[in-house]
Short mmCIF file of C-alpha atoms in Angstrom, two decimals:
data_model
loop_
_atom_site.label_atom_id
_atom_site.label_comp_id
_atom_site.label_asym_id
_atom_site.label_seq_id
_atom_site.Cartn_x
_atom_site.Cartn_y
_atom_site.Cartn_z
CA UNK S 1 -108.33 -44.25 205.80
CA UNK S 2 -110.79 -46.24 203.91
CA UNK S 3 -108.41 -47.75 201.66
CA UNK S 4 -107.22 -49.36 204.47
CA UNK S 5 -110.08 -50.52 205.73
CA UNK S 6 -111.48 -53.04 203.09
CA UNK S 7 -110.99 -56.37 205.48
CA UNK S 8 -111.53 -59.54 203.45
CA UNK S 9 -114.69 -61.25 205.53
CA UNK S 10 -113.51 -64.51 205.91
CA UNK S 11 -116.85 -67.23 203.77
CA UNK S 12 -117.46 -70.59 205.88
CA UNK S 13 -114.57 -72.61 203.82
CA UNK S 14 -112.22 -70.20 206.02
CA UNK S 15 -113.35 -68.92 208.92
CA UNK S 16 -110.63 -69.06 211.40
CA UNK S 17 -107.79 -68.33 209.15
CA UNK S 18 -105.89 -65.62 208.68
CA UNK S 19 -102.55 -64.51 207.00
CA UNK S 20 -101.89 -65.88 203.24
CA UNK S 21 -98.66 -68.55 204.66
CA UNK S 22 -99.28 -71.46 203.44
CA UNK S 23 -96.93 -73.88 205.74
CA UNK S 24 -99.05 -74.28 208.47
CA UNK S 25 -97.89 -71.45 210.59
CA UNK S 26 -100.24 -70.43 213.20
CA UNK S 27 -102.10 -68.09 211.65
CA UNK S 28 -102.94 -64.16 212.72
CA UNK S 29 -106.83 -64.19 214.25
CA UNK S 30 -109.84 -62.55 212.80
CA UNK S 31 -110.76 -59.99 213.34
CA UNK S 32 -114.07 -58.18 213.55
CA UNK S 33 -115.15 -56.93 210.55
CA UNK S 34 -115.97 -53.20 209.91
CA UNK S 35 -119.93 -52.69 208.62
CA UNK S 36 -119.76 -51.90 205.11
CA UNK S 37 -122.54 -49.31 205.28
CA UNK S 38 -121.10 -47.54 208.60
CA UNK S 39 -119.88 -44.22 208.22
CA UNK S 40 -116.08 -43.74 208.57
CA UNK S 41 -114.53 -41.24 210.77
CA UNK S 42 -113.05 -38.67 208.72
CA UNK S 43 -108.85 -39.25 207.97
CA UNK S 44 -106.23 -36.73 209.76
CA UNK S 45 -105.16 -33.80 207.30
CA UNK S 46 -101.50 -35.16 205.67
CA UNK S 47 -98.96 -33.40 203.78
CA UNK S 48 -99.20 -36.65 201.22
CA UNK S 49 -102.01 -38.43 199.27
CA UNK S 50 -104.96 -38.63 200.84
CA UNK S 51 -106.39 -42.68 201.65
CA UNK S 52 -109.97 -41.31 199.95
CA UNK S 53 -108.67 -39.77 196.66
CA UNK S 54 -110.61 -40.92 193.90
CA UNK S 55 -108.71 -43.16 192.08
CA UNK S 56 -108.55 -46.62 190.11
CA UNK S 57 -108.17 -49.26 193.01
CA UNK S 58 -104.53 -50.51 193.40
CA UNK S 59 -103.92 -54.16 193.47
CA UNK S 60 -105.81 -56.35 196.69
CA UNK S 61 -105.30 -59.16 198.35
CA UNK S 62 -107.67 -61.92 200.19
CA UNK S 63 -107.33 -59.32 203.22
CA UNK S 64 -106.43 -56.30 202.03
CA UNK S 65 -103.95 -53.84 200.23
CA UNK S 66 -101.08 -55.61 198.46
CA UNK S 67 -97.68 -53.90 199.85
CA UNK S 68 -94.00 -54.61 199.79
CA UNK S 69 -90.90 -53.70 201.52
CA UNK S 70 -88.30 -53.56 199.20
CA UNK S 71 -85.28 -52.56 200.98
CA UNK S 72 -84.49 -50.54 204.23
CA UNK S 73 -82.85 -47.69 205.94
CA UNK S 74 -81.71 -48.90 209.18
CA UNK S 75 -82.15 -52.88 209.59
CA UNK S 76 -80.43 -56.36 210.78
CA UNK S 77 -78.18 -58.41 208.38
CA UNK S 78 -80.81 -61.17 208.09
CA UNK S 79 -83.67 -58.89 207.15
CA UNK S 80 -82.00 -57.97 204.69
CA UNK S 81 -81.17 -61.25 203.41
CA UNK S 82 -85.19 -62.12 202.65
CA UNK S 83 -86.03 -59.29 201.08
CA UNK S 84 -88.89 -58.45 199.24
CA UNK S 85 -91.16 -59.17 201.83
CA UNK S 86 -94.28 -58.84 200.09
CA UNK S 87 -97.52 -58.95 202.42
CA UNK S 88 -101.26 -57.33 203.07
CA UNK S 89 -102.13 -54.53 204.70
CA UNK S 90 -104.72 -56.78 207.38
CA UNK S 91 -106.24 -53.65 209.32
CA UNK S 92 -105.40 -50.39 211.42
CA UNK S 93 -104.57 -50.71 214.92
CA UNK S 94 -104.76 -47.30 217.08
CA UNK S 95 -101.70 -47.02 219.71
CA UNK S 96 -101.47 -44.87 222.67
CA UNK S 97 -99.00 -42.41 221.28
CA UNK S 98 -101.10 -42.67 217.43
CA UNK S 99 -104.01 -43.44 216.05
CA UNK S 100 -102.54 -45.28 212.30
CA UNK S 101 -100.16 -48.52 212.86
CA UNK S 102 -101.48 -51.05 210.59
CA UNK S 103 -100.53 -54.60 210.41
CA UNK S 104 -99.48 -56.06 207.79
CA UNK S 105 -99.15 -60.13 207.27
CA UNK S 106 -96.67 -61.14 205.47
CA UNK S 107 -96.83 -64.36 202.28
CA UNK S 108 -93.91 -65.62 204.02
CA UNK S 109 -92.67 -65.83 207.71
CA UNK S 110 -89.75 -63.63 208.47
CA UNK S 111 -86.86 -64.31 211.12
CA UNK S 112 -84.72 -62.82 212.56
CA UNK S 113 -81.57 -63.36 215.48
CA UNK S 114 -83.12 -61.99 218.90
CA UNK S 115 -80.69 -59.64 221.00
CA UNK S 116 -78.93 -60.19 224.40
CA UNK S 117 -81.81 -59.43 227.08
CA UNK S 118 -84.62 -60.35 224.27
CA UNK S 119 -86.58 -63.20 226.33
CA UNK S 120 -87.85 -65.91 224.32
CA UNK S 121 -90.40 -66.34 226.75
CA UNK S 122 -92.35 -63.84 224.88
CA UNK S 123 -93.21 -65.87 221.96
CA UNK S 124 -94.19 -69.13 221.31
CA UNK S 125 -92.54 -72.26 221.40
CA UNK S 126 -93.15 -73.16 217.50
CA UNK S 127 -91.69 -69.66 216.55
CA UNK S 128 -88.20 -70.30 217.72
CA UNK S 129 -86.03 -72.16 215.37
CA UNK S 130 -82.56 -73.10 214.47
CA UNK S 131 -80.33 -71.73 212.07
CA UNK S 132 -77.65 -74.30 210.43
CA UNK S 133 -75.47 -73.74 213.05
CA UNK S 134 -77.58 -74.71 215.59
CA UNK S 135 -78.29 -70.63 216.90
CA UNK S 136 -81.84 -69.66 217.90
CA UNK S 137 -84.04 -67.46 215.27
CA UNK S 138 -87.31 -65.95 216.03
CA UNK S 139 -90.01 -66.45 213.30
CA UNK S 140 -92.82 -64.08 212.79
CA UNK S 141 -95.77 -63.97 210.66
CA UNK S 142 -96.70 -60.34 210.86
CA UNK S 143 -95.22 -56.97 210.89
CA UNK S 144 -96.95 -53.75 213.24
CA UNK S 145 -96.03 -50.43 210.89
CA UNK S 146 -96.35 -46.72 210.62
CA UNK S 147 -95.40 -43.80 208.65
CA UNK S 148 -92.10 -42.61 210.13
CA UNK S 149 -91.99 -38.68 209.57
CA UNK S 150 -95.36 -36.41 210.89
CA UNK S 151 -97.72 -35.50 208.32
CA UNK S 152 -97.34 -38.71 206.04
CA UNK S 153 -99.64 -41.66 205.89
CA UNK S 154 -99.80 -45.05 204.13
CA UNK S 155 -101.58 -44.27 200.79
CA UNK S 156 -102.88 -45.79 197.06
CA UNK S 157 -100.14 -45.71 194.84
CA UNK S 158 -96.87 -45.01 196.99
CA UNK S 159 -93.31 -45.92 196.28
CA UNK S 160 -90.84 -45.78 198.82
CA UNK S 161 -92.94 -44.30 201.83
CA UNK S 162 -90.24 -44.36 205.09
CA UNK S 163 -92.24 -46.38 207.87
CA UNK S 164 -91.02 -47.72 211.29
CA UNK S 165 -91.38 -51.59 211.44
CA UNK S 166 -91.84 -53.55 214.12
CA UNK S 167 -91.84 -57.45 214.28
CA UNK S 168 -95.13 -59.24 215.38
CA UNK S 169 -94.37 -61.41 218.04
CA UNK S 170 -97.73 -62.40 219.47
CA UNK S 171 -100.50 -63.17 216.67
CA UNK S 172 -103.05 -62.00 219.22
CA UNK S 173 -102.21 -58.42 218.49
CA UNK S 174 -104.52 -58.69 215.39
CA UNK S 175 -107.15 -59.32 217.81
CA UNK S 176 -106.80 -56.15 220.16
CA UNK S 177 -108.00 -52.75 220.16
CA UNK S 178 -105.12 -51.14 220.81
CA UNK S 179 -101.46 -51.53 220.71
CA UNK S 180 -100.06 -53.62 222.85
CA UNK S 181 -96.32 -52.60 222.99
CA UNK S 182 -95.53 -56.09 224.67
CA UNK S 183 -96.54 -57.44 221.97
CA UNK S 184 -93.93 -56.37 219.25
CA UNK S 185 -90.14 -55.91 218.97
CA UNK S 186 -88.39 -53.12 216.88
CA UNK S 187 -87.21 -54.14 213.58
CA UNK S 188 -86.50 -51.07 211.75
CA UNK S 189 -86.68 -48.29 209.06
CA UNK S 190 -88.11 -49.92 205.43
CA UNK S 191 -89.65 -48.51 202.88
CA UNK S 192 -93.11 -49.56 201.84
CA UNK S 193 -94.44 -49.68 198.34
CA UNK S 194 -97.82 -50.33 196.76
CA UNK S 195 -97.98 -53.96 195.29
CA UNK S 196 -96.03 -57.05 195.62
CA UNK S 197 -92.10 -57.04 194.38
CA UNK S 198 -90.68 -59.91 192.41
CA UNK S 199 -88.46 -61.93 194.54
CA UNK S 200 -84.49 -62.49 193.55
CA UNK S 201 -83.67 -64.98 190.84
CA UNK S 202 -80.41 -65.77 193.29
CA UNK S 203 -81.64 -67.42 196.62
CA UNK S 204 -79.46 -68.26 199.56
CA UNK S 205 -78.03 -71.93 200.38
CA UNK S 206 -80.89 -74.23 201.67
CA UNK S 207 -80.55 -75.94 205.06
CA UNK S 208 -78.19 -78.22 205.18
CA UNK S 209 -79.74 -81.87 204.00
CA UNK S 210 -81.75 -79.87 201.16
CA UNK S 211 -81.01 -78.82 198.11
CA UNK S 212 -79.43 -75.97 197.02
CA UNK S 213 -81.51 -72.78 195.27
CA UNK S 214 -78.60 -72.32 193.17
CA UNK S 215 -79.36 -75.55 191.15
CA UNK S 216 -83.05 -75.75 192.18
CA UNK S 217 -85.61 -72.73 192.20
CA UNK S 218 -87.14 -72.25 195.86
CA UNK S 219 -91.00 -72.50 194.46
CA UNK S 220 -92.57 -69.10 195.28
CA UNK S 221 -95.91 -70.15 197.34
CA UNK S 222 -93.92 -72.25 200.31
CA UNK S 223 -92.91 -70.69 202.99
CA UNK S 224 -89.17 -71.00 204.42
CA UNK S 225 -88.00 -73.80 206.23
CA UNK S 226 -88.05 -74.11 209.88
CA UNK S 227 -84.03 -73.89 209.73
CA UNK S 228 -83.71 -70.47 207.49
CA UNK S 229 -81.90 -70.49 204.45
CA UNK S 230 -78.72 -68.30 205.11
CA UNK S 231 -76.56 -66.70 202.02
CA UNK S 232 -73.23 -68.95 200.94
CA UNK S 233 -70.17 -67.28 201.26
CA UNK S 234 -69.70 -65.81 198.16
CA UNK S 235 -73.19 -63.76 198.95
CA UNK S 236 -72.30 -62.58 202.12
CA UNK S 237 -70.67 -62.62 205.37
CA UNK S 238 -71.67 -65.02 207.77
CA UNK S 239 -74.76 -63.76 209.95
CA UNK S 240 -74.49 -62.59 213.37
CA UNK S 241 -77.01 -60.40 215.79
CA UNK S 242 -77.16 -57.35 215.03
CA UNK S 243 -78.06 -56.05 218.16
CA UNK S 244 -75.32 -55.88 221.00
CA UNK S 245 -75.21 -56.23 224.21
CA UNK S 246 -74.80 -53.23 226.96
CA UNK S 247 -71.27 -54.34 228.11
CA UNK S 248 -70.02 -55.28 224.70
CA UNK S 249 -70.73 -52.84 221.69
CA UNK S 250 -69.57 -53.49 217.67
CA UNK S 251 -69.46 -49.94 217.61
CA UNK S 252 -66.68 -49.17 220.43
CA UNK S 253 -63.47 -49.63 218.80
CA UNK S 254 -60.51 -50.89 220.87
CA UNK S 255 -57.92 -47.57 221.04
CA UNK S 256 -54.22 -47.42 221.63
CA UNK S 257 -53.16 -46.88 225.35
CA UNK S 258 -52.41 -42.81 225.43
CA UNK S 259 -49.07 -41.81 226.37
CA UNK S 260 -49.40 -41.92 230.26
CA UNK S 261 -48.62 -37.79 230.47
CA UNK S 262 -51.83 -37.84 228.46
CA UNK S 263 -53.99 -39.87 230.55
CA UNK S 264 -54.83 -37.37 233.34
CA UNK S 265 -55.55 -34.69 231.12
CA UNK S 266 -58.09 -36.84 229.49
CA UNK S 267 -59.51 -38.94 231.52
CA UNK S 268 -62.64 -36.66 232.89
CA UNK S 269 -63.76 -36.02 228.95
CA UNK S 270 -63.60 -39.65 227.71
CA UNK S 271 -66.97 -41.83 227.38
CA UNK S 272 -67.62 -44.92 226.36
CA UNK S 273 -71.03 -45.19 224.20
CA UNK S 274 -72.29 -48.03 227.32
CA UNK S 275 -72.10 -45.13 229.49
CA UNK S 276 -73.93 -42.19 226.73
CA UNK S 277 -76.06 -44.64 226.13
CA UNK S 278 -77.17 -45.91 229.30
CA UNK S 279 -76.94 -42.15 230.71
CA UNK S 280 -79.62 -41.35 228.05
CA UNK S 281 -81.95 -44.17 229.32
CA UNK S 282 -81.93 -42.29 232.65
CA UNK S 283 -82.66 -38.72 230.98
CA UNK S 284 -85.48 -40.11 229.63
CA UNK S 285 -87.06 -41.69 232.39
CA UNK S 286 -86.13 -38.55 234.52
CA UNK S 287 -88.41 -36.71 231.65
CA UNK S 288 -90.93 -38.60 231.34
CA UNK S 289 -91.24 -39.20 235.72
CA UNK S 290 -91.26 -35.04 235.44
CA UNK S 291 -93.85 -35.35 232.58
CA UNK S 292 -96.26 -37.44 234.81
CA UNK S 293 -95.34 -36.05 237.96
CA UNK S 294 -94.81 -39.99 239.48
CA UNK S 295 -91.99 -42.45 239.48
CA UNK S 296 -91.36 -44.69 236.33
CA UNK S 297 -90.08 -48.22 237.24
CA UNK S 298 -90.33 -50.10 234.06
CA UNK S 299 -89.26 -48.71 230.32
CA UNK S 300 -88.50 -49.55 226.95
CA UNK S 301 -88.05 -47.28 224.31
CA UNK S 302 -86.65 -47.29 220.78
CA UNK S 303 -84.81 -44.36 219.82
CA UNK S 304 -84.17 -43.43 216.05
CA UNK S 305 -81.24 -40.99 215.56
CA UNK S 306 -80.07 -39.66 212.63
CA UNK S 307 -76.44 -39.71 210.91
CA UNK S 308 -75.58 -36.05 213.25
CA UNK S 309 -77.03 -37.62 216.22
CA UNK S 310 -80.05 -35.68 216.37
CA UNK S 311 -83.05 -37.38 217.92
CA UNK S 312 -85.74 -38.20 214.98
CA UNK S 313 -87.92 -40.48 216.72
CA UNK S 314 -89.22 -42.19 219.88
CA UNK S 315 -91.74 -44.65 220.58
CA UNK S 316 -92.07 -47.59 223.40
CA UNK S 317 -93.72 -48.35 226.84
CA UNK S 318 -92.94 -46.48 230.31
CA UNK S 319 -95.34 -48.40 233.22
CA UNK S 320 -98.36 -49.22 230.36
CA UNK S 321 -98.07 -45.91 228.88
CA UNK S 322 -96.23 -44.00 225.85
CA UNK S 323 -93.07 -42.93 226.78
CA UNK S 324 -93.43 -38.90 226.54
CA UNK S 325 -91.01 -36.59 228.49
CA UNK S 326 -91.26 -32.95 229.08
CA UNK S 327 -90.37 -30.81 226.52
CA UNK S 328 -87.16 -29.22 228.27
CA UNK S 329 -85.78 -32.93 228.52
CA UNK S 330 -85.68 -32.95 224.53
CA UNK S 331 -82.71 -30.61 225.30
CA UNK S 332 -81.11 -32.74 227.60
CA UNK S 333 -81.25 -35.70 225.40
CA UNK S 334 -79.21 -33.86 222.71
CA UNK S 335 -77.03 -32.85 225.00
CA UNK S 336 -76.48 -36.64 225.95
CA UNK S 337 -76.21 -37.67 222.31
CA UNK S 338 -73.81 -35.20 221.83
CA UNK S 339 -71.38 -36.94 223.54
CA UNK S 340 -71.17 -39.73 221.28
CA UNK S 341 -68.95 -37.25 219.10
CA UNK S 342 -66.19 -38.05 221.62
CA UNK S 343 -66.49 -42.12 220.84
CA UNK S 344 -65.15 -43.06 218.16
CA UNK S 345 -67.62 -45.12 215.33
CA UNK S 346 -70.51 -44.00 217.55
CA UNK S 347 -71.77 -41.47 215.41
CA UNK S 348 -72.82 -44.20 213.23
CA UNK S 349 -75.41 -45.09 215.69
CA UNK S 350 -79.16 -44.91 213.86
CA UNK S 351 -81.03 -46.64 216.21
CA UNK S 352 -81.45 -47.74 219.57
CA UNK S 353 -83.34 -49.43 222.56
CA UNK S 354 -83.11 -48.17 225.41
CA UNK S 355 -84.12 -50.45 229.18
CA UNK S 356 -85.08 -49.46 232.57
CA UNK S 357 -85.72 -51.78 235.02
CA UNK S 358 -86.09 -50.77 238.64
CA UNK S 359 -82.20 -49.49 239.22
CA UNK S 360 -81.19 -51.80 236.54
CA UNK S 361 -80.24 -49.41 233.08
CA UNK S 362 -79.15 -51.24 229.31
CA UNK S 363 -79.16 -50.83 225.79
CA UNK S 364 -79.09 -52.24 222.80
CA UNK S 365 -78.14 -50.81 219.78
CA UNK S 366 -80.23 -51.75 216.56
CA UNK S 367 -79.24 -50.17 213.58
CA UNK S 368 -76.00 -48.28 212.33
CA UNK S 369 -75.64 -45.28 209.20
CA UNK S 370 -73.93 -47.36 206.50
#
């Protein structure tokens, strides 16, 4: 993993600073920095390129490995609105349930809507802003990533690697030792490339009061205004959360009223994806309280599921602790996702979030198949 591990040692005109923004965003904290001479532990097998193959260096930043996301898999509206986000690989961070999320800072902050349930009391005041129409953004400065299928690592020279992404929310994650899940908020499924991408000649509007990118270039190096730029109306719909609430879904579609001879017949096979859903957050806390053999009271997890609602990935917090079932309750989950096939629109369901609070169960739903 050395290729990741060539931290820029901040010289006395910068000690203190971290992250290339340049609008006075509070920047992501040194860290310490590796001994050049040290010996590193030898990288994990992989299926792809390995971090220590001999070959020409790829292009570095201050801190690190220059990287871009260039478009995603599963992601919210506004995401993909400031795309490329071009960034630098800043160090590795071991997690609980892995040993290889890396962090990368980003040129320029990101934001994005926050959920129903998402409290704002997890991140600063300065990183909540306004959009034009006066509804509240999150901005973040940093992204927490990993490769998304087993066997596949971040590496010199790829194009289009899948990787999970999660948004930053606390700058004092660059300082920790481990993962701290409390610290970061799913964003989605990108893909990462080597090197920075070019950003689009056509901007969105600016903020109301500025002027607009269509007549006036948005210079490259500053970072976006406190109010984000959102797309005019010829670029795109206007913006909304993506993520829903537990008692009011996008993807449940109203139905006609079946003919009342009908109703009986039906009415002990018909779900709603609230109740799949929220009957899956309690199979997996069942699983994971029969994993550890003791009661679970808190858990979040995010649940990536793919476009035949098969389970592809799972990663969170249960009580401090990765949120890993028994293997027999892998069943049961697919049995539970199964059901969405009698929902209508719910098989577009690609990701999810999953809460457990005591006796309180919700969801929110993250990311759809297109």
């Amino acid at each position: 993993m050395g290729w990741l591990s060539r931290t820029f040692k901040p010289d006395a005109d910068h000690a203190g600073t971290a992250g290339p923004d340049a609008g006075g965003a509070p920047p992501v904290p040194p860290v310490p920095v590796p001994d050049p001479t040290a010996t590193a532990a030898p990288a994990p097998a992989t299926s792809g390129p390995s971090a220590s193959t001999a070959a020409a260096p790829g292009p570095m930043g201050r801190y690190g490995p220059l990287v871009c996301v260039t478009h995603f898999d599963t992601a919210a509206p506004e995401l993909e609105w400031q795309l490329p986000l071009n960034g630098e690989l800043y160090r590795l961070i071991p997690g609980s349930d892995r040993p290889d999320y890396s962090l990368l800072v980003l040129d320029r902050p990101l934001h994005f809507y926050p959920g129903e349930g998402f409290d704002l009391g997890r991140v600063e005041a300065d990183q909540q802003v306004q959009d034009r129409k006066g509804r509240t953004m999150v901005r973040v400065h940093a992204l927490l990533l990993c490769a998304r299928f087993v066997g596949q690592q971040l590496h010199p020279g790829m194009t289009d690697l899948a990787v999970n992404l999660a948004y930053v929310i606390d700058n004092s994650l660059a300082r920790d030792a481990e993962v701290d899940f409390g610290k970061i908020e799913f964003a989605g499924i990108g893909f990462l490339s080597e090197g920075h991408a070019p950003r689009a000649d056509a901007a969105p509007a600016a903020p109301s009061g500025q002027p607009s990118a269509a007549t006036e270039p948005e210079p490259a190096p500053e970072p976006l205004a406190d109010s984000v730029p959102q797309p005019s109306s010829e670029a795109a719909p206007e913006p909304v959360p993506v993520i829903e609430s537990e008692t009011e879904s996008a993807l449940e579609t109203e139905t006609e009223p079946a003919p009342a001879a009908a109703v009986g017949a039906e009415a002990t096979t018909r779900h709603t994806s609230s109740e799949v859903l929220d009957d899956l957050a309690r199979t997996l806390r069942q699983g994971i309280e029969e994993q550890r053999g003791a009661p679970v009271q808190r858990l979040t997890a995010a649940l990536t599921i793919d476009p035949d609602l098969r389970l592809t990935g799972l990663s969170g917090n249960a009580d401090g602790q990765a949120p890993v079932p028994t293997q027999e309750t892998f069943g049961r989950l697919a049995e539970v996702l199964g059901r969405l096939d009698e929902v209508e629109g719910s098989e577009r369901v690609a990701a999810v979030t999953l809460r457990v609070d005591g006796d309180d169960v919700s969801h929110e739903v993250t990311g759809t198949h297109r």
